[in-house]
Amino acid sequence: MISKALAHLGISPLNQFFKDGGVLAYTVPARKDGDGTYAQVRLPLGVTADMVASQRPKLAANLGRAALETWPTKGDEDGILDLWVADKGTLNGGAGDWPLLHDGQVDLFKGVPFGLSQRGLVINAPLIGANWLIGGRPGQGKSACLRTILLGAALDPTAELWVYVMGEAPDFEPFAPRLMRYRMGMDDAVAEAALQALSDLLDEMERRGRVLGQQPVGRPKCRADWPTTAVSACTRSCARSTNATNCSNIPSTANKPLRWQSG
């Protein structure tokens, strides 16, 4: 089906190749990939992947798909075509339930489930060493976006969450029992509390840096067989200690999954 679709794109060198009885070489045979099919093709002489990609609407029509469901891209070489074709109609639906809606735990060092790619694969939002700026028109999902990230962070038992809402908006009220710090409102007291939180955060970062810098190996020692979440918990706990050379302190919650239930 893919070879037949490529043969009817109207690309001269490709037309001549098939006219001479050529058979395409599939470096990756067609296979199931997420919510669609993936294949990789080595194109004949004189044909580039970009030439095929420029004919995307025609290729989609030849495959019986919409252009949105057909993704021809360049592979590792200009003459290698990566082709992913969505299952018919699958991109018309929503993203479905959040993967951790009923059960599960998060490791912030690996990110939190945030969305789906065109292929239906979960995309994790990075949080460690990353800053987020979320913007948009009213009603377009800014708060929902941030709540999704915060929900994931709340499922890491080692995470300490601070939330400051500069307005009378109850969007984050359901999180209150899980938050270490939470203020909401438009008065000066809330703004002052938020500024103080930034100052406290800076002080804590500097303090941890000094403590870690005093260790002989540059970082606390945690056993290699501990889960990643437990190791991160150990590292943070050690950072609060003045003697963190050999840490054996793992919070009791480090290996207990937390739950978030809808409603």
mmCIF file of C-alpha atoms in Angstrom:
data_model
loop_
_atom_site.group_PDB
_atom_site.id
_atom_site.type_symbol
_atom_site.label_atom_id
_atom_site.label_comp_id
_atom_site.label_asym_id
_atom_site.label_seq_id
_atom_site.Cartn_x
_atom_site.Cartn_y
_atom_site.Cartn_z
ATOM 1 C CA MET A 1 0.000 0.000 0.000
ATOM 2 C CA ILE A 2 2.816 2.435 0.870
ATOM 3 C CA SER A 3 4.796 1.604 -2.266
ATOM 4 C CA LYS A 4 1.686 2.059 -4.396
ATOM 5 C CA ALA A 5 0.950 5.411 -2.735
ATOM 6 C CA LEU A 6 4.523 6.613 -3.382
ATOM 7 C CA ALA A 7 4.348 5.441 -6.987
ATOM 8 C CA HIS A 8 1.489 7.863 -7.681
ATOM 9 C CA LEU A 9 2.969 11.100 -6.311
ATOM 10 C CA GLY A 10 4.076 12.448 -9.677
ATOM 11 C CA ILE A 11 7.774 12.691 -8.726
ATOM 12 C CA SER A 12 9.733 12.089 -11.950
ATOM 13 C CA PRO A 13 12.724 10.072 -10.626
ATOM 14 C CA LEU A 14 10.333 7.969 -8.528
ATOM 15 C CA ASN A 15 8.067 7.396 -11.526
ATOM 16 C CA GLN A 16 11.029 6.242 -13.621
ATOM 17 C CA PHE A 17 12.200 3.948 -10.831
ATOM 18 C CA PHE A 18 8.878 2.105 -10.746
ATOM 19 C CA LYS A 19 8.618 2.141 -14.544
ATOM 20 C CA ASP A 20 11.942 0.293 -14.695
ATOM 21 C CA GLY A 21 10.605 -2.357 -12.342
ATOM 22 C CA GLY A 22 12.290 -1.065 -9.191
ATOM 23 C CA VAL A 23 11.206 -2.277 -5.759
ATOM 24 C CA LEU A 24 11.555 -0.007 -2.722
ATOM 25 C CA ALA A 25 13.808 -1.120 0.116
ATOM 26 C CA TYR A 26 12.147 -0.883 3.544
ATOM 27 C CA THR A 27 14.815 -0.337 6.181
ATOM 28 C CA VAL A 28 11.989 -0.647 8.726
ATOM 29 C CA PRO A 29 9.021 -2.694 7.490
ATOM 30 C CA ALA A 30 5.557 -1.333 8.223
ATOM 31 C CA ARG A 31 4.703 -1.968 11.864
ATOM 32 C CA LYS A 32 2.262 -0.861 14.529
ATOM 33 C CA ASP A 33 3.470 2.280 16.318
ATOM 34 C CA GLY A 34 1.209 3.911 18.897
ATOM 35 C CA ASP A 35 -2.091 4.818 17.285
ATOM 36 C CA GLY A 36 -0.842 4.234 13.767
ATOM 37 C CA THR A 37 1.649 2.543 11.452
ATOM 38 C CA TYR A 38 5.328 3.388 10.981
ATOM 39 C CA ALA A 39 7.674 2.480 8.148
ATOM 40 C CA GLN A 40 11.082 3.631 6.945
ATOM 41 C CA VAL A 41 11.969 3.558 3.263
ATOM 42 C CA ARG A 42 15.255 4.052 1.426
ATOM 43 C CA LEU A 43 14.271 6.120 -1.584
ATOM 44 C CA PRO A 44 15.805 5.539 -5.036
ATOM 45 C CA LEU A 45 18.509 7.733 -6.589
ATOM 46 C CA GLY A 46 17.378 11.270 -7.299
ATOM 47 C CA VAL A 47 14.583 11.244 -4.726
ATOM 48 C CA THR A 48 14.756 12.897 -1.299
ATOM 49 C CA ALA A 49 12.478 12.601 1.693
ATOM 50 C CA ASP A 50 11.709 16.322 1.398
ATOM 51 C CA MET A 51 10.407 15.754 -2.135
ATOM 52 C CA VAL A 52 7.943 13.211 -0.761
ATOM 53 C CA ALA A 53 7.024 15.386 2.231
ATOM 54 C CA SER A 54 6.162 18.260 -0.114
ATOM 55 C CA GLN A 55 3.489 15.983 -1.620
ATOM 56 C CA ARG A 56 1.904 15.253 1.746
ATOM 57 C CA PRO A 57 -1.736 15.957 0.752
ATOM 58 C CA LYS A 58 -1.408 13.723 -2.307
ATOM 59 C CA LEU A 59 0.331 10.989 -0.310
ATOM 60 C CA ALA A 60 -2.436 11.156 2.297
ATOM 61 C CA ALA A 61 -5.087 10.838 -0.394
ATOM 62 C CA ASN A 62 -3.277 7.834 -1.886
ATOM 63 C CA LEU A 63 -3.214 6.186 1.543
ATOM 64 C CA GLY A 64 -6.868 6.943 2.235
ATOM 65 C CA ARG A 65 -6.060 9.338 5.050
ATOM 66 C CA ALA A 66 -6.363 13.026 5.868
ATOM 67 C CA ALA A 67 -3.193 15.121 5.636
ATOM 68 C CA LEU A 68 -3.286 15.530 9.437
ATOM 69 C CA GLU A 69 -3.050 11.753 9.743
ATOM 70 C CA THR A 70 -0.022 11.413 7.428
ATOM 71 C CA TRP A 71 3.475 12.373 8.596
ATOM 72 C CA PRO A 72 6.309 11.941 6.057
ATOM 73 C CA THR A 73 9.646 13.237 7.425
ATOM 74 C CA LYS A 74 13.355 12.931 6.673
ATOM 75 C CA GLY A 75 15.197 10.135 8.444
ATOM 76 C CA ASP A 76 18.886 10.004 9.318
ATOM 77 C CA GLU A 77 19.758 10.677 5.674
ATOM 78 C CA ASP A 78 18.140 12.833 3.002
ATOM 79 C CA GLY A 79 17.318 9.694 1.043
ATOM 80 C CA ILE A 80 15.561 7.927 3.901
ATOM 81 C CA LEU A 81 11.852 8.531 4.423
ATOM 82 C CA ASP A 82 10.285 8.138 7.858
ATOM 83 C CA LEU A 83 6.554 7.672 7.419
ATOM 84 C CA TRP A 84 3.971 7.491 10.173
ATOM 85 C CA VAL A 85 0.280 7.122 9.310
ATOM 86 C CA ALA A 86 -2.387 7.436 11.986
ATOM 87 C CA ASP A 87 -5.178 4.911 12.302
ATOM 88 C CA LYS A 88 -8.131 6.396 10.490
ATOM 89 C CA GLY A 89 -10.046 8.872 12.648
ATOM 90 C CA THR A 90 -7.911 8.393 15.764
ATOM 91 C CA LEU A 91 -6.762 12.027 15.844
ATOM 92 C CA ASN A 92 -10.351 13.270 15.923
ATOM 93 C CA GLY A 93 -10.836 12.110 19.506
ATOM 94 C CA GLY A 94 -9.586 13.651 22.715
ATOM 95 C CA ALA A 95 -6.580 12.643 24.764
ATOM 96 C CA GLY A 96 -8.612 10.355 27.024
ATOM 97 C CA ASP A 97 -8.153 9.929 30.779
ATOM 98 C CA TRP A 98 -4.996 11.166 32.471
ATOM 99 C CA PRO A 99 -2.741 8.105 33.018
ATOM 100 C CA LEU A 100 -2.590 8.667 36.803
ATOM 101 C CA LEU A 101 -6.251 9.522 37.270
ATOM 102 C CA HIS A 102 -6.944 6.622 39.641
ATOM 103 C CA ASP A 103 -3.573 5.255 40.725
ATOM 104 C CA GLY A 104 0.164 5.719 40.376
ATOM 105 C CA GLN A 105 3.190 7.633 41.571
ATOM 106 C CA VAL A 106 5.520 10.180 39.965
ATOM 107 C CA ASP A 107 9.266 10.708 39.990
ATOM 108 C CA LEU A 108 9.805 14.426 39.365
ATOM 109 C CA PHE A 109 13.209 13.693 37.861
ATOM 110 C CA LYS A 110 11.419 11.879 35.037
ATOM 111 C CA GLY A 111 8.672 14.480 34.554
ATOM 112 C CA VAL A 112 4.902 14.199 34.810
ATOM 113 C CA PRO A 113 2.339 12.970 32.227
ATOM 114 C CA PHE A 114 1.212 16.064 30.351
ATOM 115 C CA GLY A 115 -0.183 15.154 26.947
ATOM 116 C CA LEU A 116 -0.112 12.845 23.950
ATOM 117 C CA SER A 117 1.920 12.973 20.762
ATOM 118 C CA GLN A 118 0.247 12.477 17.385
ATOM 119 C CA ARG A 119 1.212 8.829 17.750
ATOM 120 C CA GLY A 120 -0.779 8.507 20.983
ATOM 121 C CA LEU A 121 2.331 8.219 23.151
ATOM 122 C CA VAL A 122 2.421 9.935 26.556
ATOM 123 C CA ILE A 123 4.554 13.098 26.714
ATOM 124 C CA ASN A 124 6.141 13.833 30.081
ATOM 125 C CA ALA A 125 6.545 17.467 31.100
ATOM 126 C CA PRO A 126 10.039 18.130 32.522
ATOM 127 C CA LEU A 127 10.086 19.863 35.910
ATOM 128 C CA ILE A 128 13.613 19.462 37.279
ATOM 129 C CA GLY A 129 15.770 22.287 35.960
ATOM 130 C CA ALA A 130 12.869 23.706 33.934
ATOM 131 C CA ASN A 131 10.698 26.822 34.184
ATOM 132 C CA TRP A 132 7.201 27.111 32.732
ATOM 133 C CA LEU A 133 5.422 30.178 31.381
ATOM 134 C CA ILE A 134 1.822 29.393 30.437
ATOM 135 C CA GLY A 135 -0.157 31.980 28.486
ATOM 136 C CA GLY A 136 -3.342 32.197 26.472
ATOM 137 C CA ARG A 137 -6.716 33.824 26.094
ATOM 138 C CA PRO A 138 -9.324 33.520 28.847
ATOM 139 C CA GLY A 139 -10.970 30.135 28.923
ATOM 140 C CA GLN A 140 -8.312 28.409 26.805
ATOM 141 C CA GLY A 141 -7.012 26.107 29.547
ATOM 142 C CA LYS A 142 -4.142 27.910 31.302
ATOM 143 C CA SER A 143 -5.264 26.847 34.780
ATOM 144 C CA ALA A 144 -6.095 23.340 33.590
ATOM 145 C CA CYS A 145 -2.608 23.080 32.138
ATOM 146 C CA LEU A 146 -0.974 24.143 35.390
ATOM 147 C CA ARG A 147 -3.253 21.889 37.445
ATOM 148 C CA THR A 148 -2.135 18.906 35.362
ATOM 149 C CA ILE A 149 1.510 19.674 36.119
ATOM 150 C CA LEU A 150 0.754 20.253 39.795
ATOM 151 C CA LEU A 151 -1.208 17.011 40.035
ATOM 152 C CA GLY A 152 1.813 15.126 38.784
ATOM 153 C CA ALA A 153 4.125 16.900 41.231
ATOM 154 C CA ALA A 154 1.724 16.088 44.084
ATOM 155 C CA LEU A 155 2.153 12.390 43.316
ATOM 156 C CA ASP A 156 5.849 12.541 44.135
ATOM 157 C CA PRO A 157 5.914 12.104 47.938
ATOM 158 C CA THR A 158 9.260 13.932 48.136
ATOM 159 C CA ALA A 159 7.932 17.112 46.495
ATOM 160 C CA GLU A 160 7.223 20.210 48.576
ATOM 161 C CA LEU A 161 4.565 22.326 46.867
ATOM 162 C CA TRP A 162 4.061 26.087 47.220
ATOM 163 C CA VAL A 163 1.193 27.809 45.398
ATOM 164 C CA TYR A 164 0.394 31.524 45.284
ATOM 165 C CA VAL A 165 -2.653 32.685 43.316
ATOM 166 C CA MET A 166 -2.702 36.431 42.647
ATOM 167 C CA GLY A 167 -6.459 36.693 42.376
ATOM 168 C CA GLU A 168 -9.749 35.424 43.753
ATOM 169 C CA ALA A 169 -9.726 32.144 41.824
ATOM 170 C CA PRO A 170 -10.470 28.820 43.541
ATOM 171 C CA ASP A 171 -8.761 26.743 40.817
ATOM 172 C CA PHE A 172 -6.203 25.324 43.234
ATOM 173 C CA GLU A 173 -8.362 24.943 46.350
ATOM 174 C CA PRO A 174 -8.595 21.130 45.943
ATOM 175 C CA PHE A 175 -4.817 20.972 46.319
ATOM 176 C CA ALA A 176 -4.784 22.785 49.673
ATOM 177 C CA PRO A 177 -4.367 19.662 51.891
ATOM 178 C CA ARG A 178 -1.262 18.697 49.886
ATOM 179 C CA LEU A 179 0.367 22.146 49.737
ATOM 180 C CA MET A 180 3.116 23.215 52.107
ATOM 181 C CA ARG A 181 2.323 26.870 51.387
ATOM 182 C CA TYR A 182 -0.837 28.260 49.810
ATOM 183 C CA ARG A 183 -2.204 31.776 49.551
ATOM 184 C CA MET A 184 -4.918 33.177 47.286
ATOM 185 C CA GLY A 185 -6.177 36.714 46.862
ATOM 186 C CA MET A 186 -5.554 40.155 45.395
ATOM 187 C CA ASP A 187 -4.510 41.977 48.551
ATOM 188 C CA ASP A 188 -0.975 43.115 49.320
ATOM 189 C CA ALA A 189 -0.495 40.407 51.944
ATOM 190 C CA VAL A 190 -0.634 37.658 49.304
ATOM 191 C CA ALA A 191 1.844 39.474 47.065
ATOM 192 C CA GLU A 192 4.179 39.981 50.008
ATOM 193 C CA ALA A 193 3.918 36.290 50.934
ATOM 194 C CA ALA A 194 4.791 35.307 47.362
ATOM 195 C CA LEU A 195 7.840 37.578 47.352
ATOM 196 C CA GLN A 196 8.922 36.131 50.679
ATOM 197 C CA ALA A 197 8.549 32.632 49.243
ATOM 198 C CA LEU A 198 10.904 33.533 46.379
ATOM 199 C CA SER A 199 13.411 34.880 48.874
ATOM 200 C CA ASP A 200 13.093 31.737 51.008
ATOM 201 C CA LEU A 201 13.561 29.573 47.922
ATOM 202 C CA LEU A 202 16.749 31.376 46.996
ATOM 203 C CA ASP A 203 18.079 31.031 50.547
ATOM 204 C CA GLU A 204 17.289 27.310 50.549
ATOM 205 C CA MET A 205 19.028 26.778 47.202
ATOM 206 C CA GLU A 206 22.139 28.522 48.477
ATOM 207 C CA ARG A 207 22.073 26.550 51.747
ATOM 208 C CA ARG A 208 21.768 23.219 49.939
ATOM 209 C CA GLY A 209 24.568 24.186 47.607
ATOM 210 C CA ARG A 210 26.856 24.909 50.538
ATOM 211 C CA VAL A 211 25.975 21.641 52.288
ATOM 212 C CA LEU A 212 26.496 19.540 49.171
ATOM 213 C CA GLY A 213 29.719 21.348 48.405
ATOM 214 C CA GLN A 214 31.113 20.294 51.779
ATOM 215 C CA GLN A 215 30.778 16.590 51.039
ATOM 216 C CA PRO A 216 33.942 14.645 50.077
ATOM 217 C CA VAL A 217 32.367 13.211 46.928
ATOM 218 C CA GLY A 218 30.364 16.297 46.035
ATOM 219 C CA ARG A 219 26.986 14.723 46.770
ATOM 220 C CA PRO A 220 25.279 12.552 49.418
ATOM 221 C CA LYS A 221 25.789 8.806 49.160
ATOM 222 C CA CYS A 222 22.622 6.811 48.534
ATOM 223 C CA ARG A 223 22.438 3.083 47.877
ATOM 224 C CA ALA A 224 22.291 2.192 44.188
ATOM 225 C CA ASP A 225 19.509 -0.339 44.733
ATOM 226 C CA TRP A 226 17.042 2.260 46.022
ATOM 227 C CA PRO A 227 14.241 3.360 43.670
ATOM 228 C CA THR A 228 14.866 6.667 41.926
ATOM 229 C CA THR A 229 12.174 8.388 43.981
ATOM 230 C CA ALA A 230 13.713 7.151 47.207
ATOM 231 C CA VAL A 231 17.163 8.305 46.108
ATOM 232 C CA SER A 232 15.843 11.776 45.321
ATOM 233 C CA ALA A 233 14.156 11.817 48.731
ATOM 234 C CA CYS A 234 17.409 10.766 50.348
ATOM 235 C CA THR A 235 19.322 13.478 48.524
ATOM 236 C CA ARG A 236 16.883 16.173 49.624
ATOM 237 C CA SER A 237 16.835 14.887 53.189
ATOM 238 C CA CYS A 238 20.619 14.724 53.308
ATOM 239 C CA ALA A 239 20.817 18.280 52.018
ATOM 240 C CA ARG A 240 19.072 19.394 55.204
ATOM 241 C CA SER A 241 21.697 17.672 57.350
ATOM 242 C CA THR A 242 25.089 18.991 58.410
ATOM 243 C CA ASN A 243 26.537 15.482 58.191
ATOM 244 C CA ALA A 244 25.383 13.939 54.940
ATOM 245 C CA THR A 245 28.410 11.846 54.059
ATOM 246 C CA ASN A 246 26.525 8.569 54.521
ATOM 247 C CA CYS A 247 22.770 8.935 54.376
ATOM 248 C CA SER A 248 20.452 6.135 55.476
ATOM 249 C CA ASN A 249 17.407 8.312 55.969
ATOM 250 C CA ILE A 250 14.535 7.580 53.600
ATOM 251 C CA PRO A 251 11.166 9.175 54.419
ATOM 252 C CA SER A 252 8.520 6.617 55.236
ATOM 253 C CA THR A 253 6.390 7.934 52.360
ATOM 254 C CA ALA A 254 9.098 7.428 49.740
ATOM 255 C CA ASN A 255 7.719 4.126 48.462
ATOM 256 C CA LYS A 256 4.015 4.616 49.216
ATOM 257 C CA PRO A 257 1.912 5.614 46.195
ATOM 258 C CA LEU A 258 -0.391 8.580 46.624
ATOM 259 C CA ARG A 259 -3.716 8.752 44.893
ATOM 260 C CA TRP A 260 -5.641 11.459 43.152
ATOM 261 C CA GLN A 261 -9.311 10.767 42.581
ATOM 262 C CA SER A 262 -11.486 12.766 40.211
ATOM 263 C CA GLY A 263 -14.016 14.996 41.947
#
